[in-house]
Coordinates of N, CA and C in Angstrom, one line a residue:
M1 N 2.8 6.3 -13.5 CA 1.9 5.2 -13.2 C 0.5 5.7 -12.8
I2 N 0.5 6.8 -12.0 CA -0.8 7.4 -11.6 C -1.6 7.8 -12.9
D3 N -1.0 8.5 -13.8 CA -1.6 8.9 -15.0 C -2.2 7.7 -15.8
E4 N -1.5 6.6 -15.8 CA -2.0 5.4 -16.5 C -3.2 4.9 -15.8
Y5 N -3.2 4.9 -14.5 CA -4.4 4.4 -13.7 C -5.6 5.3 -14.0
V6 N -5.4 6.6 -14.0 CA -6.5 7.6 -14.3 C -7.0 7.3 -15.7
G7 N -6.1 7.1 -16.7 CA -6.5 6.8 -18.0 C -7.4 5.6 -18.1
C8 N -7.0 4.5 -17.4 CA -7.8 3.3 -17.3 C -9.2 3.5 -16.7
I9 N -9.2 4.3 -15.6 CA -10.5 4.6 -15.0 C -11.4 5.4 -15.9
R10 N -10.9 6.3 -16.6 CA -11.7 7.2 -17.5 C -12.2 6.4 -18.8
R11 N -11.4 5.4 -19.2 CA -11.8 4.6 -20.3 C -13.0 3.8 -19.9
Q12 N -13.0 3.3 -18.6 CA -14.1 2.5 -18.1 C -15.3 3.4 -17.8
Q13 N -15.1 4.5 -17.2 CA -16.1 5.4 -16.8 C -15.6 6.9 -17.0
P14 N -16.1 7.5 -18.1 CA -15.5 8.8 -18.5 C -15.7 9.9 -17.5
H15 N -16.8 9.8 -16.7 CA -17.0 10.9 -15.7 C -17.5 10.3 -14.4
G16 N -17.3 11.1 -13.3 CA -17.7 10.7 -12.0 C -19.2 10.7 -11.9
P17 N -19.7 10.4 -10.6 CA -18.9 10.3 -9.4 C -18.1 9.0 -9.4
Y18 N -16.9 9.2 -8.8 CA -16.0 8.0 -8.7 C -15.8 7.7 -7.2
V19 N -15.5 6.4 -6.9 CA -15.1 6.0 -5.6 C -13.8 5.2 -5.8
L20 N -12.7 5.8 -5.2 CA -11.4 5.2 -5.3 C -10.9 4.6 -4.0
A21 N -10.2 3.5 -4.1 CA -9.7 2.9 -2.9 C -8.3 2.4 -3.1
G22 N -7.5 2.5 -2.1 CA -6.1 2.0 -2.2 C -5.6 1.5 -0.8
W23 N -4.9 0.4 -0.9 CA -4.4 -0.3 0.4 C -2.9 -0.2 0.3
S24 N -2.3 0.1 1.4 CA -0.8 0.0 1.6 C -0.2 0.9 0.6
Y25 N 0.7 0.4 -0.3 CA 1.4 1.1 -1.4 C 0.3 1.8 -2.3
G26 N -0.8 1.0 -2.5 CA -1.8 1.5 -3.4 C -2.5 2.8 -3.0
A27 N -2.4 3.2 -1.7 CA -3.0 4.4 -1.2 C -2.4 5.6 -2.0
F28 N -1.1 5.5 -2.3 CA -0.5 6.6 -3.1 C -1.1 6.7 -4.5
L29 N -1.4 5.6 -5.1 CA -2.1 5.6 -6.4 C -3.5 6.2 -6.3
A30 N -4.2 5.7 -5.3 CA -5.6 6.2 -5.1 C -5.6 7.7 -4.9
A31 N -4.7 8.2 -4.0 CA -4.6 9.6 -3.7 C -4.2 10.4 -4.9
G32 N -3.3 10.0 -5.6 CA -2.8 10.7 -6.8 C -3.9 10.7 -7.9
A33 N -4.7 9.6 -8.1 CA -5.8 9.6 -9.0 C -6.9 10.6 -8.6
A34 N -7.1 10.6 -7.3 CA -8.2 11.5 -6.7 C -7.8 13.0 -7.0
Q35 N -6.5 13.3 -6.8 CA -6.1 14.7 -7.1 C -6.3 15.0 -8.5
R36 N -6.0 14.1 -9.4 CA -6.1 14.4 -10.9 C -7.5 14.5 -11.3
L37 N -8.4 13.6 -10.8 CA -9.8 13.6 -11.2 C -10.5 14.9 -10.6
Y38 N -10.2 15.2 -9.4 CA -10.7 16.4 -8.7 C -10.4 17.6 -9.5
A39 N -9.1 17.7 -10.0 CA -8.6 18.9 -10.7 C -9.4 19.0 -12.1
K40 N -10.0 17.9 -12.6 CA -10.7 18.0 -13.8 C -12.2 18.2 -13.5
G41 N -12.5 18.5 -12.3 CA -13.9 18.9 -12.0 C -14.8 17.7 -11.6
E42 N -14.2 16.5 -11.4 CA -15.0 15.4 -11.1 C -15.3 15.2 -9.7
Q43 N -16.4 14.5 -9.4 CA -16.8 14.2 -8.0 C -16.1 12.9 -7.6
V44 N -15.4 12.9 -6.5 CA -14.6 11.7 -6.1 C -14.8 11.5 -4.6
R45 N -14.9 10.2 -4.2 CA -14.8 9.8 -2.8 C -13.6 8.8 -2.8
M46 N -13.0 8.7 -1.6 CA -11.7 7.9 -1.6 C -11.7 7.2 -0.2
V47 N -11.2 5.9 -0.3 CA -11.0 5.1 0.9 C -9.5 4.7 0.9
L48 N -8.8 5.1 1.9 CA -7.4 4.7 2.1 C -7.3 3.7 3.2
I49 N -6.8 2.5 2.8 CA -6.7 1.4 3.8 C -5.3 1.2 4.3
D50 N -5.1 1.5 5.5 CA -3.8 1.4 6.2 C -2.6 1.8 5.3
P51 N -2.7 3.1 4.9 CA -1.6 3.6 4.0 C -0.2 3.6 4.7
V52 N 0.8 3.3 3.9 CA 2.2 3.2 4.4 C 2.8 4.6 4.1
C53 N 4.0 4.7 4.7 CA 4.9 5.9 4.5 C 6.1 5.5 3.7
R54 N 6.5 6.4 2.8 CA 7.5 6.1 1.9 C 8.9 5.7 2.6
Q55 N 9.2 6.4 3.6 CA 10.5 6.3 4.2 C 10.7 4.9 4.8
D56 N 9.7 4.1 5.1 CA 9.8 2.8 5.6 C 10.3 1.8 4.5
F57 N 10.3 2.2 3.3 CA 10.6 1.2 2.2 C 11.8 1.6 1.4
C58 N 12.6 2.4 1.9 CA 13.9 2.8 1.3 C 14.9 1.7 1.4
C59 N 15.4 1.1 0.4 CA 16.3 0.0 0.4 C 17.5 0.4 -0.4
E60 N 18.7 0.6 0.2 CA 19.8 1.1 -0.5 C 20.5 0.0 -1.2
N61 N 20.3 -1.3 -0.9 CA 20.9 -2.4 -1.6 C 20.1 -3.6 -1.4
R62 N 20.5 -4.7 -2.1 CA 19.8 -6.0 -2.0 C 19.7 -6.5 -0.6
A63 N 20.7 -6.4 0.2 CA 20.6 -6.9 1.6 C 19.5 -6.2 2.4
A64 N 19.4 -4.8 2.2 CA 18.4 -4.1 2.9 C 17.0 -4.5 2.4
L65 N 16.9 -4.8 1.1 CA 15.6 -5.3 0.6 C 15.2 -6.7 1.2
L66 N 16.2 -7.6 1.3 CA 15.9 -8.9 1.9 C 15.5 -8.7 3.4
R67 N 16.2 -7.8 4.1 CA 15.8 -7.5 5.5 C 14.4 -7.0 5.6
L68 N 14.0 -6.1 4.7 CA 12.7 -5.5 4.7 C 11.6 -6.6 4.5
L69 N 11.9 -7.5 3.5 CA 11.0 -8.6 3.2 C 10.9 -9.6 4.4
A70 N 12.0 -9.8 5.1 CA 12.0 -10.7 6.2 C 11.2 -10.1 7.4
E71 N 10.9 -8.8 7.4 CA 10.1 -8.2 8.5 C 8.7 -8.1 8.1
G72 N 8.3 -8.7 7.0 CA 6.9 -8.5 6.4 C 5.9 -9.4 7.0
Q73 N 4.9 -9.8 6.1 CA 3.8 -10.6 6.5 C 4.2 -11.9 7.1
T74 N 5.3 -12.5 6.5 CA 5.8 -13.8 7.0 C 7.2 -13.5 7.6
P75 N 7.3 -13.3 8.9 CA 8.7 -13.0 9.4 C 9.7 -14.1 9.2
L76 N 10.9 -13.7 8.8 CA 12.0 -14.7 8.7 C 13.1 -14.4 9.6
A77 N 13.7 -15.3 10.3 CA 14.8 -15.1 11.1 C 16.1 -15.3 10.3
L78 N 16.6 -14.2 9.8 CA 17.9 -14.2 9.1 C 19.0 -14.5 10.0
P79 N 20.1 -15.2 9.4 CA 21.3 -15.5 10.2 C 21.9 -14.3 10.9
E80 N 22.5 -14.5 12.0 CA 23.1 -13.4 12.7 C 24.2 -12.7 11.9
H81 N 24.9 -13.5 11.1 CA 26.0 -13.1 10.3 C 25.6 -12.6 8.9
F82 N 24.3 -12.4 8.7 CA 23.8 -12.1 7.4 C 24.5 -11.0 6.7
D83 N 24.8 -9.9 7.4 CA 25.5 -8.7 6.8 C 26.9 -9.0 6.4
Q84 N 27.5 -10.0 6.9 CA 28.9 -10.4 6.5 C 28.9 -11.4 5.4
Q85 N 27.8 -11.9 5.0 CA 27.7 -12.9 3.9 C 27.9 -12.2 2.5
T86 N 28.3 -13.0 1.5 CA 28.3 -12.5 0.2 C 26.9 -12.3 -0.3
P87 N 26.6 -11.5 -1.3 CA 25.3 -11.3 -1.9 C 24.6 -12.6 -2.3
D88 N 25.4 -13.5 -2.9 CA 24.8 -14.8 -3.4 C 24.4 -15.7 -2.2
S89 N 25.2 -15.7 -1.1 CA 24.9 -16.4 0.1 C 23.7 -15.8 0.8
Q90 N 23.6 -14.5 0.8 CA 22.4 -13.9 1.4 C 21.2 -14.3 0.7
L91 N 21.2 -14.3 -0.6 CA 20.0 -14.6 -1.4 C 19.7 -16.1 -1.2
A92 N 20.7 -17.0 -1.2 CA 20.4 -18.4 -1.0 C 19.8 -18.7 0.4
D93 N 20.3 -18.0 1.4 CA 19.8 -18.2 2.8 C 18.3 -17.7 2.9
F94 N 18.1 -16.5 2.3 CA 16.8 -15.9 2.3 C 15.8 -16.8 1.6
I95 N 16.1 -17.3 0.4 CA 15.2 -18.1 -0.3 C 14.9 -19.4 0.4
S96 N 15.9 -20.0 1.0 CA 15.7 -21.3 1.8 C 14.8 -21.0 2.9
L97 N 14.9 -19.9 3.7 CA 14.0 -19.6 4.8 C 12.6 -19.3 4.3
A98 N 12.5 -18.6 3.2 CA 11.2 -18.2 2.6 C 10.5 -19.5 2.1
K99 N 11.2 -20.5 1.6 CA 10.5 -21.7 1.1 C 10.0 -22.5 2.4
T100 N 10.8 -22.6 3.4 CA 10.4 -23.3 4.6 C 9.2 -22.6 5.2
A101 N 9.1 -21.3 5.2 CA 8.0 -20.6 5.8 C 6.8 -20.5 4.9
G102 N 6.9 -21.0 3.7 CA 5.8 -21.0 2.7 C 5.6 -19.7 2.1
M103 N 6.6 -18.8 2.1 CA 6.5 -17.5 1.6 C 6.6 -17.5 0.1
V104 N 7.4 -18.4 -0.4 CA 7.6 -18.5 -1.9 C 7.4 -20.0 -2.3
S105 N 7.2 -20.2 -3.6 CA 7.1 -21.6 -4.1 C 8.3 -22.4 -3.8
Q106 N 8.1 -23.7 -3.5 CA 9.2 -24.6 -3.3 C 10.0 -24.8 -4.6
N107 N 9.5 -24.5 -5.7 CA 10.1 -24.7 -7.0 C 10.9 -23.4 -7.5
L108 N 10.8 -22.4 -6.7 CA 11.5 -21.1 -7.1 C 13.0 -21.3 -7.2
T109 N 13.5 -21.0 -8.4 CA 14.9 -21.0 -8.6 C 15.6 -19.7 -8.2
L110 N 16.9 -19.8 -8.0 CA 17.6 -18.5 -7.7 C 17.5 -17.5 -8.8
Q111 N 17.5 -18.0 -10.1 CA 17.4 -17.0 -11.2 C 16.0 -16.4 -11.1
A112 N 14.9 -17.2 -10.9 CA 13.6 -16.6 -10.8 C 13.5 -15.7 -9.6
A113 N 14.2 -16.0 -8.5 CA 14.2 -15.2 -7.3 C 14.8 -13.8 -7.6
E114 N 15.9 -13.8 -8.4 CA 16.5 -12.6 -8.8 C 15.6 -11.7 -9.5
T115 N 14.8 -12.2 -10.4 CA 13.8 -11.5 -11.2 C 12.7 -10.9 -10.3
W116 N 12.3 -11.8 -9.4 CA 11.2 -11.4 -8.4 C 11.7 -10.2 -7.6
L117 N 12.9 -10.3 -7.1 CA 13.4 -9.3 -6.2 C 13.7 -8.0 -7.0
D118 N 14.1 -8.1 -8.2 CA 14.3 -6.9 -9.1 C 13.0 -6.2 -9.3
N119 N 11.9 -6.9 -9.5 CA 10.6 -6.3 -9.7 C 10.1 -5.6 -8.4
I120 N 10.4 -6.2 -7.3 CA 10.0 -5.6 -6.0 C 10.8 -4.3 -5.8
A121 N 12.1 -4.4 -6.1 CA 13.0 -3.2 -5.9 C 12.5 -2.1 -6.8
H122 N 12.1 -2.4 -8.0 CA 11.6 -1.4 -8.9 C 10.4 -0.7 -8.4
L123 N 9.4 -1.5 -7.9 CA 8.2 -0.9 -7.4 C 8.5 -0.1 -6.1
L124 N 9.4 -0.5 -5.3 CA 9.7 0.3 -4.1 C 10.4 1.6 -4.5
R125 N 11.2 1.6 -5.5 CA 11.8 2.8 -6.0 C 10.8 3.8 -6.5
L126 N 9.8 3.3 -7.2 CA 8.7 4.1 -7.7 C 8.0 4.8 -6.5
L127 N 7.8 4.0 -5.4 CA 7.2 4.5 -4.2 C 8.0 5.5 -3.5
T128 N 9.3 5.2 -3.2 CA 10.1 6.1 -2.4 C 10.5 7.4 -3.2
E129 N 10.6 7.3 -4.5 CA 10.9 8.5 -5.3 C 9.7 9.3 -5.7
H130 N 8.5 8.9 -5.3 CA 7.3 9.6 -5.6 C 7.1 10.8 -4.7
T131 N 6.7 11.9 -5.3 CA 6.4 13.1 -4.6 C 4.9 13.4 -4.6
P132 N 4.3 13.1 -3.5 CA 2.8 13.3 -3.4 C 2.4 14.7 -3.6
G133 N 1.3 15.0 -4.2 CA 0.7 16.3 -4.3 C -0.1 16.6 -3.0
E134 N -0.6 17.8 -2.9 CA -1.4 18.3 -1.8 C -2.7 17.5 -1.8
S135 N -3.2 17.3 -0.6 CA -4.6 16.7 -0.4 C -5.6 17.6 -1.0
V136 N -6.7 17.0 -1.5 CA -7.8 17.8 -2.0 C -9.1 17.5 -1.2
P137 N -10.0 18.5 -1.2 CA -11.2 18.4 -0.3 C -12.3 17.4 -0.9
V138 N -12.0 16.1 -0.9 CA -12.9 15.1 -1.2 C -13.3 14.3 0.0
P139 N -14.5 13.7 0.1 CA -14.8 12.8 1.2 C -13.8 11.7 1.2
C140 N -13.3 11.4 2.4 CA -12.2 10.4 2.5 C -12.5 9.6 3.8
L141 N -12.3 8.3 3.7 CA -12.3 7.3 4.8 C -10.9 6.7 5.0
M142 N -10.4 6.8 6.2 CA -9.1 6.2 6.5 C -9.4 4.9 7.3
V143 N -9.0 3.8 6.8 CA -9.2 2.5 7.5 C -7.9 2.0 8.0
Y144 N -7.8 1.9 9.3 CA -6.5 1.6 10.0 C -6.5 0.1 10.4
A145 N -5.3 -0.5 10.3 CA -5.2 -1.9 10.9 C -4.6 -1.7 12.3
A146 N -5.3 -2.2 13.3 CA -4.8 -2.1 14.7 C -3.4 -2.8 14.9
G147 N -3.2 -3.8 14.1 CA -1.9 -4.5 14.2 C -0.9 -4.1 13.2
R148 N -0.9 -2.8 12.8 CA 0.2 -2.3 12.0 C 1.5 -2.5 12.6
P149 N 2.6 -2.9 11.9 CA 3.9 -3.1 12.5 C 4.3 -1.9 13.3
A150 N 4.8 -2.2 14.5 CA 5.1 -1.1 15.5 C 6.3 -0.3 15.0
H151 N 7.2 -0.9 14.2 CA 8.4 -0.1 13.8 C 8.1 0.7 12.5
W152 N 6.9 0.6 12.0 CA 6.6 1.5 10.8 C 6.3 2.9 11.3
T153 N 6.6 3.9 10.4 CA 6.3 5.3 10.7 C 4.8 5.5 10.8
P154 N 4.3 6.2 11.8 CA 2.9 6.5 11.9 C 2.3 7.1 10.7
A155 N 1.1 6.7 10.3 CA 0.5 7.2 9.0 C 0.4 8.7 9.0
E156 N 0.1 9.3 10.1 CA -0.1 10.8 10.1 C 1.2 11.5 9.7
T157 N 2.3 10.9 9.7 CA 3.6 11.5 9.3 C 3.5 12.0 7.8
E158 N 2.9 11.1 7.1 CA 2.8 11.4 5.6 C 1.4 11.7 5.1
W159 N 0.4 11.4 5.9 CA -1.0 11.5 5.4 C -1.8 12.5 6.1
Q160 N -1.2 13.4 6.9 CA -1.9 14.3 7.8 C -2.9 15.2 7.0
G161 N -2.5 15.6 5.8 CA -3.4 16.4 5.0 C -4.7 15.8 4.7
W162 N -4.7 14.5 4.4 CA -5.9 13.7 4.1 C -6.6 13.4 5.4
I163 N -5.9 13.1 6.5 CA -6.5 12.7 7.8 C -7.3 13.8 8.4
N164 N -6.8 15.1 8.2 CA -7.5 16.2 8.8 C -9.0 16.3 8.5
N165 N -9.4 15.9 7.3 CA -10.8 16.0 6.9 C -11.4 14.7 6.7
A166 N -10.8 13.6 7.2 CA -11.3 12.2 6.9 C -12.1 11.6 8.0
D167 N -13.0 10.7 7.7 CA -13.6 9.9 8.7 C -12.6 8.7 8.9
D168 N -12.8 8.0 10.0 CA -11.8 6.9 10.2 C -12.5 5.6 10.8
A169 N -11.9 4.5 10.6 CA -12.3 3.2 11.2 C -11.1 2.4 11.5
V170 N -11.2 1.6 12.5 CA -10.0 0.7 12.9 C -10.5 -0.7 12.8
I171 N -9.7 -1.6 12.2 CA -10.0 -3.0 12.1 C -9.0 -3.8 13.0
E172 N -9.4 -4.7 13.8 CA -8.6 -5.5 14.6 C -7.9 -6.6 13.8
A173 N -6.8 -6.2 13.1 CA -6.1 -7.0 12.2 C -4.8 -6.5 11.9
S174 N -3.9 -7.3 11.3 CA -2.6 -6.8 10.9 C -2.7 -6.1 9.6
H175 N -1.6 -5.5 9.2 CA -1.6 -4.7 7.9 C -2.0 -5.6 6.7
W176 N -1.6 -6.9 6.8 CA -1.9 -7.8 5.7 C -3.2 -8.5 5.9
Q177 N -3.6 -8.9 7.1 CA -4.8 -9.5 7.3 C -6.0 -8.7 6.9
I178 N -5.9 -7.4 7.0 CA -7.0 -6.5 6.7 C -7.5 -6.7 5.2
M179 N -6.6 -7.2 4.4 CA -7.0 -7.4 3.0 C -6.9 -8.8 2.5
M180 N -6.4 -9.7 3.3 CA -6.1 -11.1 2.9 C -6.8 -12.2 3.6
E181 N -7.5 -11.8 4.7 CA -8.2 -12.9 5.5 C -9.7 -12.5 5.6
A182 N -10.5 -13.5 5.2 CA -11.9 -13.2 5.0 C -12.6 -12.4 6.1
P183 N -12.5 -12.8 7.4 CA -13.3 -12.1 8.4 C -12.9 -10.6 8.5
H184 N -11.6 -10.3 8.3 CA -11.1 -8.9 8.4 C -11.5 -8.2 7.1
V185 N -11.5 -8.8 6.0 CA -11.9 -8.2 4.7 C -13.4 -7.8 4.8
Q186 N -14.2 -8.7 5.4 CA -15.6 -8.5 5.5 C -15.8 -7.3 6.5
A187 N -15.1 -7.2 7.6 CA -15.2 -6.1 8.5 C -14.9 -4.8 7.8
C188 N -13.8 -4.8 7.0 CA -13.4 -3.6 6.3 C -14.5 -3.2 5.3
A189 N -15.0 -4.2 4.6 CA -16.1 -3.9 3.6 C -17.3 -3.3 4.3
Q190 N -17.6 -3.8 5.4 CA -18.8 -3.3 6.1 C -18.6 -1.8 6.5
H191 N -17.4 -1.5 7.0 CA -17.1 -0.1 7.3 C -17.2 0.8 6.1
I192 N -16.7 0.3 5.0 CA -16.7 1.1 3.7 C -18.1 1.3 3.2
T193 N -18.9 0.2 3.3 CA -20.3 0.3 2.8 C -21.1 1.3 3.6
R194 N -21.0 1.2 4.9 CA -21.7 2.2 5.8 C -21.3 3.6 5.5
W195 N -20.0 3.8 5.3 CA -19.4 5.2 5.0 C -20.0 5.6 3.6
L196 N -20.0 4.8 2.6 CA -20.5 5.2 1.3 C -21.9 5.6 1.4
C197 N -22.7 4.8 2.2 CA -24.1 5.2 2.3 C -24.3 6.6 3.0
A198 N -23.4 6.8 4.0 CA -23.5 8.1 4.7 C -23.0 9.3 3.9
T199 N -22.2 9.0 2.9 CA -21.6 10.1 2.1 C -22.1 10.1 0.6
S200 N -23.3 9.5 0.5 CA -23.8 9.4 -0.9 C -24.2 10.7 -1.6
T201 N -24.5 11.7 -0.7 CA -24.8 13.1 -1.3 C -23.7 14.0 -1.1
Q202 N -23.1 14.5 -2.2 CA -21.9 15.4 -2.1 C -22.2 16.7 -2.7
P203 N -21.6 17.8 -2.3 CA -21.7 19.0 -3.0 C -21.0 18.9 -4.3
E204 N -21.4 19.7 -5.3 CA -20.8 19.6 -6.6 C -19.4 20.2 -6.6
N205 N -18.5 19.5 -7.3 CA -17.2 20.0 -7.5 C -17.2 21.2 -8.5
T206 N -16.9 22.4 -8.0 CA -17.0 23.6 -8.7 C -15.7 24.0 -9.5
L207 N -14.7 23.2 -9.5 CA -13.5 23.5 -10.2 C -13.7 23.6 -11.7

């Protein structure tokens, strides 16, 4: 997937300087693209917005995936006996709760829900099975959400190599608000704009 992104980037702009940004899961795509472009001798700057850690998204089965989703942007109170239910009953209860909470369309059918969940499971497998490369010495800004879920693994567990040489900023928002609610998006954009101005002059990549 990262190679596909790099290919798309280079078709639009064959050579740097590049500015890459990735939020959440997308931080792995941005970091991977930065590594590849840097290795080709390109100038790259990168913004990582509240990057996640792979271990928080390992789902061994459908029930684990539903629990993960229930702990997300729109929390859902799953039944106490959820783990004892059949898979079909688990799905039906989850979708009912998700519709009530406005998390999914009221018209979502169980068949469409199956497809939706299969797609999410596939993307999470790509994430958890991904092996990140070493960090590279490019200018980097880490933007953190102050309201990151407390049960998530701290970002430094997985991103320390990038953090060591990065600037940072903190937004008073949740992991989702930072990219989905206008005031927080604007605050994030202001931090990024100031950082880009401050890092506009870079040493040449000598690779």
